Amino acid sequence: MVPAIDILAQNSTRWSDFLWRISARTIHHPAFHAIRGKLPRLKNLEVFSCPSNGDIDQEAQSATGLDIFAECPSLSSVQFSPDLTGGIQFPSAQIRSLGLRVSYTTKALRILSGFPNIASLELFRVGGGKACQNHFISDLKRLLIKATDQNDVSSILNHTTLQSLSVLQISGVTEASAVGWEKWDSVPIKDFLLRSSCRVTTLHLCYLPITSEQTISLLTLLPSLRELHVKERKVNNSCNKIVTGYLLESLQISFCHFAGDLRALIPRLTDLLLAVYPDDLNTDALMRVVTSRWLPDADDAAEAGIDCLRSIVIILRGEKLEAGENCKLSPLLDFRDAGLRVNIESSSS
């Protein structure tokens, strides 16, 4: 292995992206220190370790003090697992994008406090553990949470205040792993938004057990939202229906809005993506959403108090559309001639 490492080290000055998966016990081998100070172009780094004997604490201890990445003048993006490689030293003050994988909340928050200038944070299965007393306050702008249960969502939202947040993405890791996560708790995200007073412009909700009613309630807190992605999930052949007629009706702009009688839900919406299982999809209600929000005339949009819809993507899950095949949403394609970006796709999964 050592000759191979030596060969790699000879080319380290050219690296801009580096994905390193290695045993934490091996990571201190002297051969690895050959790259220290020889990574001038490295911008994106991912360091992951799998415990060789199941003893996570012992593995993590073996990585403590490793400083081969301490001198990387171009490094701006780092991903690692705090429970396994959290002892590695990074030039933390210059990191703008941080990803943490598989960790308890307390340890993750302690790690976050050492990265004062991050603008983007990705969390993969971070949550749970002992009761946490820490609270993370940051000016980061993008938060991505990939969760396997409600704890992974609630833990981070309950212990953070992000006043500059504009992009919020919450996703189940995979639909298969969602078995057992049956209910969505709306309280943590509502408390987080009220506490942070942030101006969220992008929201992605993917493969979550959230209901249409909970989604509508959440959207009422996001008047500046411009981009909305909703992806339904199916667990054990049972679809969690989010894009119901009720949700679509709530997104419609009625004549009452033109008269100033009602405030439109997410009035700044310009980009909409819906990944749905087509059974029971209310296509008429969906058409009314698009028709009512397609107001290319600036005066009409101003009178309605909304921004004109610019893009809509519909992904029909569990279906396979052949090229040129018509589907029940084909009338949406007519909006292309008027200037609306429309995509109707299918996904077999």
Coordinates of C-alpha atoms in Angstrom, one line a residue:
M1 CA 0.0 0.0 0.0
V2 CA 2.8 2.4 0.8
P3 CA 4.2 2.6 -2.8
A4 CA 0.7 3.4 -4.0
I5 CA 0.4 6.2 -1.5
D6 CA 3.8 7.6 -2.5
I7 CA 2.7 7.7 -6.1
L8 CA -0.5 9.5 -5.2
A9 CA 1.3 12.0 -3.1
Q10 CA 3.6 12.9 -6.0
N11 CA 0.5 14.2 -7.9
S12 CA -1.3 15.9 -4.9
T13 CA -0.5 19.4 -6.1
R14 CA -3.0 18.8 -8.9
W15 CA -5.9 17.7 -6.8
S16 CA -9.0 19.9 -6.7
D17 CA -11.4 17.2 -5.4
F18 CA -10.5 14.5 -3.0
L19 CA -12.7 11.7 -1.7
W20 CA -10.9 9.7 1.0
R21 CA -12.4 6.5 2.5
I22 CA -10.0 4.8 4.9
S23 CA -9.8 3.2 8.3
A24 CA -9.1 5.7 11.0
R25 CA -6.4 3.4 12.4
T26 CA -4.5 3.6 9.1
I27 CA -4.9 7.3 8.6
H28 CA -1.8 8.1 10.8
H29 CA 0.5 6.0 8.6
P30 CA 3.7 8.2 7.9
A31 CA 3.2 7.8 4.2
F32 CA 0.0 9.9 4.4
H33 CA 2.0 12.9 5.8
A34 CA 3.7 13.2 2.4
I35 CA 0.8 15.3 1.1
R36 CA 0.8 17.8 4.0
G37 CA 1.5 21.2 2.5
K38 CA 1.2 19.9 -1.0
L39 CA -2.5 20.5 -1.7
P40 CA -2.6 24.1 -3.1
R41 CA -5.5 23.5 -5.4
L42 CA -7.7 21.3 -3.2
K43 CA -11.2 22.8 -3.0
N44 CA -13.5 20.0 -2.1
L45 CA -12.6 17.3 0.5
E46 CA -14.6 14.3 1.7
V47 CA -13.1 12.2 4.4
F48 CA -15.0 9.1 5.7
S49 CA -14.0 6.2 7.7
C50 CA -15.7 2.9 8.6
P51 CA -14.8 1.4 12.0
S52 CA -12.9 -1.9 11.5
N53 CA -13.9 -3.4 14.8
G54 CA -17.1 -1.7 15.7
D55 CA -15.5 0.5 18.3
I56 CA -16.4 4.0 17.1
D57 CA -14.9 5.9 20.0
Q58 CA -11.6 4.2 19.7
E59 CA -11.6 4.7 15.9
A60 CA -12.3 8.4 16.4
Q61 CA -9.6 8.8 19.0
S62 CA -7.0 7.5 16.5
A63 CA -7.8 10.3 14.1
T64 CA -7.2 13.1 16.7
G65 CA -4.6 15.5 15.8
L66 CA -4.2 14.5 12.2
D67 CA -3.1 17.7 10.5
I68 CA -2.3 16.8 6.9
F69 CA -5.2 19.0 5.6
A70 CA -4.4 21.9 7.9
E71 CA -2.6 23.8 5.0
C72 CA -5.0 23.9 2.1
P73 CA -5.2 27.5 0.9
S74 CA -8.0 26.8 -1.6
L75 CA -10.1 24.4 0.5
S76 CA -13.7 25.7 0.9
S77 CA -15.8 22.5 1.1
V78 CA -15.5 19.7 3.6
Q79 CA -17.6 16.6 4.4
F80 CA -16.8 14.2 7.2
S81 CA -18.2 11.9 9.9
P82 CA -17.7 13.5 13.3
D83 CA -18.0 10.2 15.2
L84 CA -15.2 8.6 13.1
T85 CA -12.9 11.4 11.7
G86 CA -13.9 14.4 13.9
G87 CA -10.3 14.7 15.2
I88 CA -8.8 15.7 11.9
Q89 CA -7.7 19.3 11.7
F90 CA -9.1 21.5 8.9
P91 CA -8.5 25.2 8.1
S92 CA -12.0 25.8 9.5
A93 CA -12.1 29.6 9.2
Q94 CA -12.0 29.4 5.4
I95 CA -14.6 26.6 5.0
R96 CA -17.8 27.8 3.3
S97 CA -19.6 24.5 2.8
L98 CA -19.7 21.8 5.5
G99 CA -21.2 18.4 5.5
L100 CA -21.6 16.2 8.5
R101 CA -22.6 12.5 8.4
V102 CA -23.9 10.1 11.0
S103 CA -23.5 11.9 14.4
Y104 CA -25.4 12.6 17.6
T105 CA -26.7 16.2 17.9
T106 CA -24.4 17.3 20.8
K107 CA -21.2 16.3 18.9
A108 CA -22.4 17.8 15.7
L109 CA -23.2 21.2 17.3
R110 CA -19.8 21.2 19.0
I111 CA -18.2 20.6 15.6
L112 CA -20.3 23.4 14.0
S113 CA -19.1 26.0 16.5
G114 CA -15.6 25.5 15.1
F115 CA -16.6 26.5 11.6
P116 CA -17.6 30.2 11.9
N117 CA -17.9 31.2 8.3
I118 CA -20.0 28.4 6.6
A119 CA -22.7 29.4 4.2
S120 CA -24.0 25.9 3.4
L121 CA -24.6 23.0 5.8
E122 CA -25.5 19.5 4.9
L123 CA -26.5 17.0 7.6
F124 CA -26.9 13.3 6.9
R125 CA -28.4 11.2 9.7
V126 CA -27.5 13.7 12.4
G127 CA -29.7 13.7 15.5
G128 CA -30.7 12.0 18.7
G129 CA -28.4 11.1 21.6
K130 CA -28.3 12.7 25.0
A131 CA -30.2 15.8 25.9
C132 CA -28.5 18.7 24.2
Q133 CA -27.9 22.1 25.9
N134 CA -25.9 23.8 23.0
H135 CA -27.5 26.2 20.6
F136 CA -26.0 27.1 17.2
I137 CA -26.4 30.6 15.8
S138 CA -25.1 31.3 12.3
D139 CA -25.4 33.4 9.2
L140 CA -25.4 30.3 6.9
K141 CA -27.8 30.6 3.9
R142 CA -28.4 26.9 3.0
L143 CA -29.4 24.0 5.2
L144 CA -29.9 20.5 3.8
I145 CA -31.2 17.8 6.2
K146 CA -31.2 14.1 5.1
A147 CA -33.1 12.2 7.8
T148 CA -34.2 8.7 8.6
D149 CA -36.6 9.7 11.3
Q150 CA -38.2 12.8 13.0
N151 CA -35.3 13.0 15.4
D152 CA -32.9 13.9 12.6
V153 CA -35.1 16.8 11.7
S154 CA -36.2 18.0 15.2
S155 CA -32.8 17.8 16.8
I156 CA -31.1 20.3 14.5
L157 CA -34.1 22.7 14.2
N158 CA -34.6 22.8 17.9
H159 CA -31.0 23.9 18.6
T160 CA -30.3 26.4 15.8
T161 CA -31.1 30.0 14.9
L162 CA -30.3 30.9 11.3
Q163 CA -31.4 34.4 10.5
S164 CA -29.9 34.5 7.0
L165 CA -31.2 31.2 5.8
S166 CA -32.7 31.3 2.3
V167 CA -32.6 27.7 1.2
L168 CA -34.1 24.9 3.3
Q169 CA -34.1 21.3 2.0
I170 CA -35.4 18.4 4.1
S171 CA -35.4 14.9 2.7
G172 CA -35.9 11.3 3.8
V173 CA -32.7 9.4 3.1
T174 CA -34.5 6.7 1.0
E175 CA -38.1 5.7 0.8
A176 CA -37.1 2.2 2.0
S177 CA -35.5 3.6 5.2
A178 CA -38.7 5.6 5.9
V179 CA -40.5 2.5 7.3
G180 CA -41.4 3.4 10.9
W181 CA -41.4 7.2 10.3
E182 CA -45.1 7.6 10.1
K183 CA -45.9 11.1 11.4
W184 CA -44.4 14.5 10.7
D185 CA -44.0 16.8 13.7
S186 CA -44.7 20.4 12.6
V187 CA -43.7 22.1 15.8
P188 CA -39.9 22.1 15.5
I189 CA -39.8 23.7 12.0
K190 CA -42.5 26.3 12.9
D191 CA -40.6 27.3 16.1
F192 CA -37.4 27.4 14.1
L193 CA -38.8 29.7 11.4
L194 CA -40.4 32.0 14.0
R195 CA -37.2 32.1 16.1
S196 CA -34.9 32.6 13.1
S197 CA -37.1 35.2 11.3
C198 CA -35.3 34.1 8.1
R199 CA -36.4 34.9 4.6
V200 CA -36.7 31.4 3.0
T201 CA -36.9 31.6 -0.8
T202 CA -36.3 27.9 -1.6
L203 CA -38.0 24.9 0.1
H204 CA -37.6 21.2 -0.8
L205 CA -39.7 18.6 1.0
C206 CA -38.8 15.2 -0.3
Y207 CA -40.0 11.7 0.9
L208 CA -41.5 12.9 4.2
P209 CA -44.6 11.8 6.1
I210 CA -45.9 15.3 6.0
T211 CA -49.6 15.8 5.2
S212 CA -51.1 18.3 2.8
E213 CA -52.6 20.2 5.8
Q214 CA -49.2 20.4 7.5
T215 CA -47.6 21.6 4.2
I216 CA -50.2 24.4 3.8
S217 CA -49.6 25.5 7.4
L218 CA -45.9 25.6 6.8
L219 CA -46.2 27.5 3.6
T220 CA -48.2 30.3 5.4
L221 CA -45.0 31.1 7.2
L222 CA -43.0 31.5 4.0
P223 CA -44.3 34.5 2.1
S224 CA -41.0 35.1 0.3
L225 CA -40.9 31.5 -1.1
R226 CA -40.0 31.4 -4.8
E227 CA -39.1 27.8 -5.4
L228 CA -41.1 24.9 -4.0
H229 CA -40.3 21.2 -4.5
V230 CA -42.6 18.5 -3.1
K231 CA -41.8 14.8 -3.6
E232 CA -44.3 12.2 -2.4
R233 CA -43.1 8.9 -0.9
K234 CA -44.4 5.4 -0.9
V235 CA -43.7 3.0 1.9
N236 CA -44.9 -0.7 1.7
N237 CA -46.9 0.2 -1.4
S238 CA -48.8 2.9 0.5
C239 CA -48.5 6.4 -0.8
N240 CA -48.3 9.4 1.5
K241 CA -50.5 11.8 -0.5
I242 CA -49.3 15.4 -0.1
V243 CA -50.3 16.9 -3.4
T244 CA -54.0 16.6 -2.7
G245 CA -56.9 18.6 -4.2
Y246 CA -56.8 20.6 -0.9
L247 CA -53.2 21.6 -1.4
L248 CA -53.7 22.5 -5.0
E249 CA -56.8 24.6 -4.3
S250 CA -54.8 26.5 -1.7
L251 CA -52.2 27.3 -4.3
Q252 CA -54.7 28.7 -6.7
I253 CA -55.2 32.4 -7.2
S254 CA -58.8 33.4 -7.2
F255 CA -60.7 36.5 -8.2
C256 CA -60.8 37.4 -4.6
H257 CA -57.0 38.0 -4.7
F258 CA -57.4 40.4 -7.5
A259 CA -60.0 42.3 -5.4
G260 CA -57.6 42.4 -2.5
D261 CA -59.9 40.4 -0.3
L262 CA -57.4 37.6 0.5
R263 CA -53.7 37.1 0.8
A264 CA -52.4 34.5 -1.7
L265 CA -50.4 31.6 -0.3
I266 CA -46.7 31.9 -1.3
P267 CA -47.3 34.9 -3.6
R268 CA -43.7 35.1 -4.8
L269 CA -43.7 31.5 -6.2
T270 CA -42.0 31.2 -9.6
D271 CA -40.7 27.7 -9.8
L272 CA -42.7 24.6 -8.8
L273 CA -41.7 20.9 -8.9
L274 CA -44.1 18.1 -7.9
A275 CA -43.1 14.5 -7.9
V276 CA -46.4 12.6 -7.4
Y277 CA -48.0 9.2 -7.6
P278 CA -50.7 9.9 -10.2
D279 CA -53.4 7.9 -8.6
D280 CA -56.1 10.4 -7.4
L281 CA -54.1 13.3 -8.8
N282 CA -56.6 16.2 -9.3
T283 CA -55.4 17.3 -12.7
D284 CA -58.2 19.9 -13.0
A285 CA -57.0 21.6 -9.8
L286 CA -53.4 21.4 -11.0
M287 CA -54.4 23.1 -14.2
R288 CA -56.1 25.9 -12.3
V289 CA -53.0 26.4 -10.2
V290 CA -51.0 27.0 -13.4
T291 CA -53.6 29.0 -15.2
S292 CA -54.2 31.3 -12.2
R293 CA -50.5 31.9 -11.6
W294 CA -49.6 32.4 -15.2
L295 CA -49.8 36.2 -15.3
P296 CA -47.0 37.3 -17.7
D297 CA -48.5 40.8 -17.8
A298 CA -46.8 42.8 -15.0
D299 CA -49.9 44.8 -14.3
D300 CA -52.1 41.7 -13.9
A301 CA -49.5 40.1 -11.6
A302 CA -49.3 43.3 -9.5
E303 CA -53.0 43.5 -9.2
A304 CA -53.2 40.0 -8.0
G305 CA -50.3 40.6 -5.6
I306 CA -48.2 37.7 -6.9
D307 CA -45.2 37.0 -9.1
C308 CA -45.8 35.2 -12.4
L309 CA -45.1 31.4 -12.5
R310 CA -42.0 30.8 -14.6
S311 CA -41.3 27.0 -14.4
I312 CA -43.3 23.9 -13.5
V313 CA -42.0 20.3 -13.5
I314 CA -44.3 17.4 -12.9
I315 CA -42.7 14.0 -12.2
L316 CA -45.2 11.1 -12.4
R317 CA -43.8 8.4 -10.1
G318 CA -44.4 4.8 -10.7
E319 CA -45.2 5.4 -14.4
K320 CA -43.2 5.1 -17.6
L321 CA -44.1 7.4 -20.5
E322 CA -43.0 6.5 -23.9
A323 CA -41.7 9.3 -26.2
G324 CA -44.5 11.2 -27.7
E325 CA -47.1 9.5 -25.5
N326 CA -50.0 11.6 -24.3
C327 CA -50.9 11.7 -20.7
K328 CA -53.6 13.4 -18.7
L329 CA -51.3 16.4 -18.0
S330 CA -50.6 17.0 -21.7
P331 CA -52.7 20.2 -21.8
L332 CA -50.0 21.8 -19.6
L333 CA -47.6 21.6 -22.5
D334 CA -49.7 24.2 -24.3
F335 CA -48.3 26.8 -21.9
R336 CA -44.9 26.4 -23.5
D337 CA -46.0 28.4 -26.5
A338 CA -46.8 31.3 -24.2
G339 CA -43.4 31.2 -22.5
L340 CA -43.9 29.0 -19.4
R341 CA -41.2 26.4 -18.9
V342 CA -43.1 23.1 -18.6
N343 CA -41.6 19.6 -18.1
I344 CA -43.7 16.4 -17.6
E345 CA -41.5 13.5 -16.7
S346 CA -42.0 9.9 -15.5
S347 CA -40.1 7.8 -13.0
S348 CA -40.6 4.0 -12.6
S349 CA -39.7 4.2 -8.9

